[in-house]
Short mmCIF file of C-alpha atoms in Angstrom, two decimals:
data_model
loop_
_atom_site.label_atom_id
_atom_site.label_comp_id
_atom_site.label_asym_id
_atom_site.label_seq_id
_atom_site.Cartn_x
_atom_site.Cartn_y
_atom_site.Cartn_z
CA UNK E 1041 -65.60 -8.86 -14.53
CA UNK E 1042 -65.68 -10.04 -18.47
CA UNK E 1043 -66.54 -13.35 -18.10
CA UNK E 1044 -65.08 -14.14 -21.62
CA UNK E 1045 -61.37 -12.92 -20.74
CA UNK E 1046 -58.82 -15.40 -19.05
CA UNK E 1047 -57.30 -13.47 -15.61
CA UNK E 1048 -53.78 -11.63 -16.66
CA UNK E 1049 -51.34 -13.50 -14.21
CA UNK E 1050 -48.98 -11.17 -12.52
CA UNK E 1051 -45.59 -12.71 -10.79
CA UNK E 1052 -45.40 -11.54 -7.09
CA UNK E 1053 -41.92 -12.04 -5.16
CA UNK E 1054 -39.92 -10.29 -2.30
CA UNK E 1055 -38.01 -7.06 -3.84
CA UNK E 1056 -40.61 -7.03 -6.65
CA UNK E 1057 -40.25 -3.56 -7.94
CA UNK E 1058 -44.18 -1.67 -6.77
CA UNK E 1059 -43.81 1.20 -9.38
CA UNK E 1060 -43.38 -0.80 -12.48
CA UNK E 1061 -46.31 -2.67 -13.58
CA UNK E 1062 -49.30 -0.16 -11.52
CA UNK E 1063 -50.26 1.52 -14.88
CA UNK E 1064 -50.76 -1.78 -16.29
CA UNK E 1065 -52.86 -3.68 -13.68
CA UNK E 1066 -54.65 -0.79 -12.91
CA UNK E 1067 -56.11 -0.28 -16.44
CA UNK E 1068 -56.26 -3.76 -17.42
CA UNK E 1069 -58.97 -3.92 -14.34
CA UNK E 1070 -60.57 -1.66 -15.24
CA UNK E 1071 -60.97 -2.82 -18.75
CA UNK E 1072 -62.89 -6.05 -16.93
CA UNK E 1073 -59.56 -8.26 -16.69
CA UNK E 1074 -58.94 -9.91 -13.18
CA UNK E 1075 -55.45 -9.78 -11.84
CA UNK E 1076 -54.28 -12.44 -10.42
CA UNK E 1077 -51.11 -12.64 -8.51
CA UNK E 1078 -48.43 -15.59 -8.62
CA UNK E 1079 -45.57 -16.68 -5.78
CA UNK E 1080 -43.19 -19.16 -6.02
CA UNK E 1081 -45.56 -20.54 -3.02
CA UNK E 1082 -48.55 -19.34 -1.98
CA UNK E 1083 -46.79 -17.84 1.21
CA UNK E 1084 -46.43 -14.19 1.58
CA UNK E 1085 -43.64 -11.58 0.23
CA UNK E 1086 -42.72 -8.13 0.40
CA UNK E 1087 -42.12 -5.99 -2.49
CA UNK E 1088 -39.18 -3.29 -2.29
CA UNK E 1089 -41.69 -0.54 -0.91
CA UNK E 1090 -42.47 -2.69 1.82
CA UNK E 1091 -46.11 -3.82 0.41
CA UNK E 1092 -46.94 -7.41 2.01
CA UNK E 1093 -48.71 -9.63 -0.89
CA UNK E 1094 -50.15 -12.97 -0.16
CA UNK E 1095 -50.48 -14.25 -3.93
CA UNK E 1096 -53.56 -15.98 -5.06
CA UNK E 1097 -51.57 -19.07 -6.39
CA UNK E 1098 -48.13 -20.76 -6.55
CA UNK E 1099 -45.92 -20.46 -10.49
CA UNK E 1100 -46.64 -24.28 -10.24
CA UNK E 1101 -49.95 -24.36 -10.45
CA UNK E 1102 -50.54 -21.53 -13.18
CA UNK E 1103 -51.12 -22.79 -16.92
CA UNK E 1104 -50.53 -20.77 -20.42
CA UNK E 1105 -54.10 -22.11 -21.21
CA UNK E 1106 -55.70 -20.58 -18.28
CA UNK E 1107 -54.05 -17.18 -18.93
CA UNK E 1108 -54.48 -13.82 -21.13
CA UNK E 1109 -50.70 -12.84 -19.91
CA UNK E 1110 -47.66 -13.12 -17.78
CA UNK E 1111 -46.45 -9.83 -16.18
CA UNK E 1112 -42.83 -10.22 -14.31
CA UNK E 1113 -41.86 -7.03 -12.53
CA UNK E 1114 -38.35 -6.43 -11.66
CA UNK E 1115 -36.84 -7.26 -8.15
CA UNK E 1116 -33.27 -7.57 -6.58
CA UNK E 1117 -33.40 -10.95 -6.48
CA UNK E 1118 -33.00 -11.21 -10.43
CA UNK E 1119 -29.35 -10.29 -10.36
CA UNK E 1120 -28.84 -11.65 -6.84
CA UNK E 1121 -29.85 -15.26 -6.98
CA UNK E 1122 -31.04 -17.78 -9.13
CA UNK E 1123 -34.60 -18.16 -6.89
CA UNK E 1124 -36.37 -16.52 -9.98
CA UNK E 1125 -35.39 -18.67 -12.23
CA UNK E 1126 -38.42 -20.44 -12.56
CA UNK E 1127 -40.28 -17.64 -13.65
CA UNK E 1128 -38.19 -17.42 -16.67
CA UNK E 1129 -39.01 -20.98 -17.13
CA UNK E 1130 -42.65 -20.25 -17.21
CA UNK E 1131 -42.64 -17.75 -19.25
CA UNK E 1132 -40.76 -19.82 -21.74
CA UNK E 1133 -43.74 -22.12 -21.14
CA UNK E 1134 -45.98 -19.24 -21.71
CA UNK E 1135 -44.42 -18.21 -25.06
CA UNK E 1136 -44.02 -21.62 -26.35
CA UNK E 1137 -48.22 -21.91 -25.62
CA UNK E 1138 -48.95 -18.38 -27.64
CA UNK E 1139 -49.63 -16.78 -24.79
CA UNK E 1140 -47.76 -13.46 -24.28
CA UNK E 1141 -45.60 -12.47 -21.34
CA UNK E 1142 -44.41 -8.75 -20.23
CA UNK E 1143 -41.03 -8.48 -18.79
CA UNK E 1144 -40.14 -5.12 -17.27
CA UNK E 1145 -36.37 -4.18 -15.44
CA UNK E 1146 -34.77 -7.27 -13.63
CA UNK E 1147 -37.10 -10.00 -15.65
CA UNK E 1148 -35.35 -8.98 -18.36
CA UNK E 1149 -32.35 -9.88 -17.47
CA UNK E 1150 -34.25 -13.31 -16.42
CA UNK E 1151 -35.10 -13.88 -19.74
CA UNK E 1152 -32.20 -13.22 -21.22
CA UNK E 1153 -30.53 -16.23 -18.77
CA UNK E 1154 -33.57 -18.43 -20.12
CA UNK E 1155 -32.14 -18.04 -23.74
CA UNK E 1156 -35.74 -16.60 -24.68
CA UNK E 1157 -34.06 -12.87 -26.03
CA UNK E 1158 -31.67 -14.31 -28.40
CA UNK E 1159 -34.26 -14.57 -30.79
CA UNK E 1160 -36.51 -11.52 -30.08
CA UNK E 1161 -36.00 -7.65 -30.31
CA UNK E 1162 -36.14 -6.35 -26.69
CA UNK E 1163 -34.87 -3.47 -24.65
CA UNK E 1164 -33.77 -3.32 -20.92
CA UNK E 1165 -32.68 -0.51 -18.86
CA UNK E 1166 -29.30 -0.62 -20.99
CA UNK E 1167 -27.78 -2.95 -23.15
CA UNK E 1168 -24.44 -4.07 -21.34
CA UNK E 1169 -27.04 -4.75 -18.36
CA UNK E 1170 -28.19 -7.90 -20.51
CA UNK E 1171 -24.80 -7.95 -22.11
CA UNK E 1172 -23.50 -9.10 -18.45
CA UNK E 1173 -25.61 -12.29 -18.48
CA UNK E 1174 -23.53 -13.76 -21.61
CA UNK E 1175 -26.94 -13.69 -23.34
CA UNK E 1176 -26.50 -13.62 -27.09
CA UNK E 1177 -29.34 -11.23 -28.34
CA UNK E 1178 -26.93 -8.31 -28.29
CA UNK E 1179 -27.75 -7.77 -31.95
CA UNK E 1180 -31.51 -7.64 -31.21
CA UNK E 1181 -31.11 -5.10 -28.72
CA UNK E 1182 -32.99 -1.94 -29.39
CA UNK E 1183 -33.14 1.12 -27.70
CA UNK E 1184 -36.61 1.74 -27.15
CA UNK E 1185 -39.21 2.52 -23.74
CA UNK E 1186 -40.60 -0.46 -24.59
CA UNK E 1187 -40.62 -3.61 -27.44
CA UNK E 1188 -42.94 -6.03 -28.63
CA UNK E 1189 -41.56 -8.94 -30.86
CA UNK E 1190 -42.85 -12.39 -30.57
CA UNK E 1191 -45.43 -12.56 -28.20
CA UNK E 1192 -42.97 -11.15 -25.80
CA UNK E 1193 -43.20 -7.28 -24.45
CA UNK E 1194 -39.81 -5.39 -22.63
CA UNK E 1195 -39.36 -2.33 -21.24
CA UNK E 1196 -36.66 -0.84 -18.77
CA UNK E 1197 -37.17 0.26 -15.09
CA UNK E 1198 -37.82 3.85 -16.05
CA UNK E 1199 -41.07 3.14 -18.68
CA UNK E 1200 -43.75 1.99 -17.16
CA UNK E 1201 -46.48 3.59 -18.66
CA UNK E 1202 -44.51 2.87 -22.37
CA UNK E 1203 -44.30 -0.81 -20.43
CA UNK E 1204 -48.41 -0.89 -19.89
CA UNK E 1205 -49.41 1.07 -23.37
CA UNK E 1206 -47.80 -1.86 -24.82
CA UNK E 1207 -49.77 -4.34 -22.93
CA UNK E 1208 -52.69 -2.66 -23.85
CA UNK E 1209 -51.97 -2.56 -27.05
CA UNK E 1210 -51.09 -6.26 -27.35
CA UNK E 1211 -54.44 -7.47 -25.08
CA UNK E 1212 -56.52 -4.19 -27.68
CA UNK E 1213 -57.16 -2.36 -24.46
CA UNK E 1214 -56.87 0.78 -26.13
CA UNK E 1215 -55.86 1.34 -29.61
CA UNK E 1216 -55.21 4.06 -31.97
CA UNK E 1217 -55.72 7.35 -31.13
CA UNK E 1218 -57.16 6.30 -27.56
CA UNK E 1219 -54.06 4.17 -26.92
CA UNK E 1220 -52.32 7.38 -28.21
CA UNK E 1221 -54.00 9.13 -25.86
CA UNK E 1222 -53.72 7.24 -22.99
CA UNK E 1223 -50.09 7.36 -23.39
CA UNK E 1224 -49.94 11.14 -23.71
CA UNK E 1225 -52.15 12.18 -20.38
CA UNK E 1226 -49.77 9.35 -18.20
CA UNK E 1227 -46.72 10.18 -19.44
CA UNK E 1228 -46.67 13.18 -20.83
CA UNK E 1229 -48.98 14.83 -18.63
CA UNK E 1230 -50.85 15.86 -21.68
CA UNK E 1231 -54.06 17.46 -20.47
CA UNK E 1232 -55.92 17.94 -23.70
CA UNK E 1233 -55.32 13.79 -23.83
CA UNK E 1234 -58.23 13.76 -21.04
CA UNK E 1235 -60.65 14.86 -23.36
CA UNK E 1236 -60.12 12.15 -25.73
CA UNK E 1237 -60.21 9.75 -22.93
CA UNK E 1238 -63.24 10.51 -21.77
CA UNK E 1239 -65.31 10.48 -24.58
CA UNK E 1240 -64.00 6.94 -24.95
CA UNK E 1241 -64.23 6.08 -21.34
CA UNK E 1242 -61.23 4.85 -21.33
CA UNK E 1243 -59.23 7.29 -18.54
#
């Protein structure tokens, strides 16, 4: 593990969404970042594919100063409840510190409650998803895989490798034509993208 790099702090809840934020984590440690996972207690959940996480430490107890990121998966309980909530609250906390935060699916729609996409260009799975929270960042709506403005990095339920190359990109994971690259073999199953890859050693 890099000793120099703060941990990348990745929100665990029950119905988090498994498939969306794997590319990320998985690359990030292997780039010598340690993922650590966050709970609104320390006690255990279960994610929508049944995976039983016990997270390393409660949202209270996490600080923007200890951090490199925040990653918030989606999860039913986004549009279902308010028990989220305080993870949009953090990651206003987050933002507000300089540190970034990565919203993917459902979190957007978090955000968008917290006030923090009114400001921001973002994307979600559609727009009248976030248009339904009375939100009013309509106009910064774009209709991208994935946006970075601000610190702050969206993506819908359907891009999570565009959701991770972005990540990269913001932490310089990977950059130009090996970001590029990256991107192509993941999502475009692009094999000649392999090659590039590993002469980096980045695959």
């Amino acid at each position: 593990m890099n000793a120099g790099r703060k941990p990348v702090h990745h929100a665990v809840y029950d119905t988090l969404a498994d498939w969306e934020t794997g590319h990320a984590t998985a690359h990030l440690a292997r780039a010598g970042y340690e993922i650590r996972t966050v709970g609104p207690s320390t006690d255990q959940v279960t994610s929508i594919g049944g995976l039983h996480i016990r997270p390393d430490l409660a949202l209270a107890d996490v600080r923007p100063e200890d951090s490199s990121l925040l990653i918030l998966p989606g999860g039913d309980l986004w549009d279902t409840s308010g028990d989220l909530a305080p993870f949009a609250r953090k990651a206003r906390e987050f933002l507000a510190a300089g540190v970034p935060v990565a919203a993917i699916c459902g979190a957007t729609a978090g955000l968008a409650r917290e006030g923090l996409l009114d400001d921001r260009e973002h994307t979600s799975a559609v727009s009248f998803y976030l248009a339904a929270t009375g939100y009013q960042g309509g106009t910064r709506y774009v209709d991208a895989d994935a946006v970075t403005d601000g610190g702050l990095i969206t993506a819908g339920p359907t891009e999570p490798v565009a959701f991770a190359r972005e990540i990269f990109r913001l932490l310089g994971v990977y950059e130009g034509e090996v970001l590029d690259a990256w991107y192509r073999l993941f999502h475009d199953s692009d094999a000649e993208a392999y090659a590039v890859l590993e002469q980096a050693g980045g695959q």
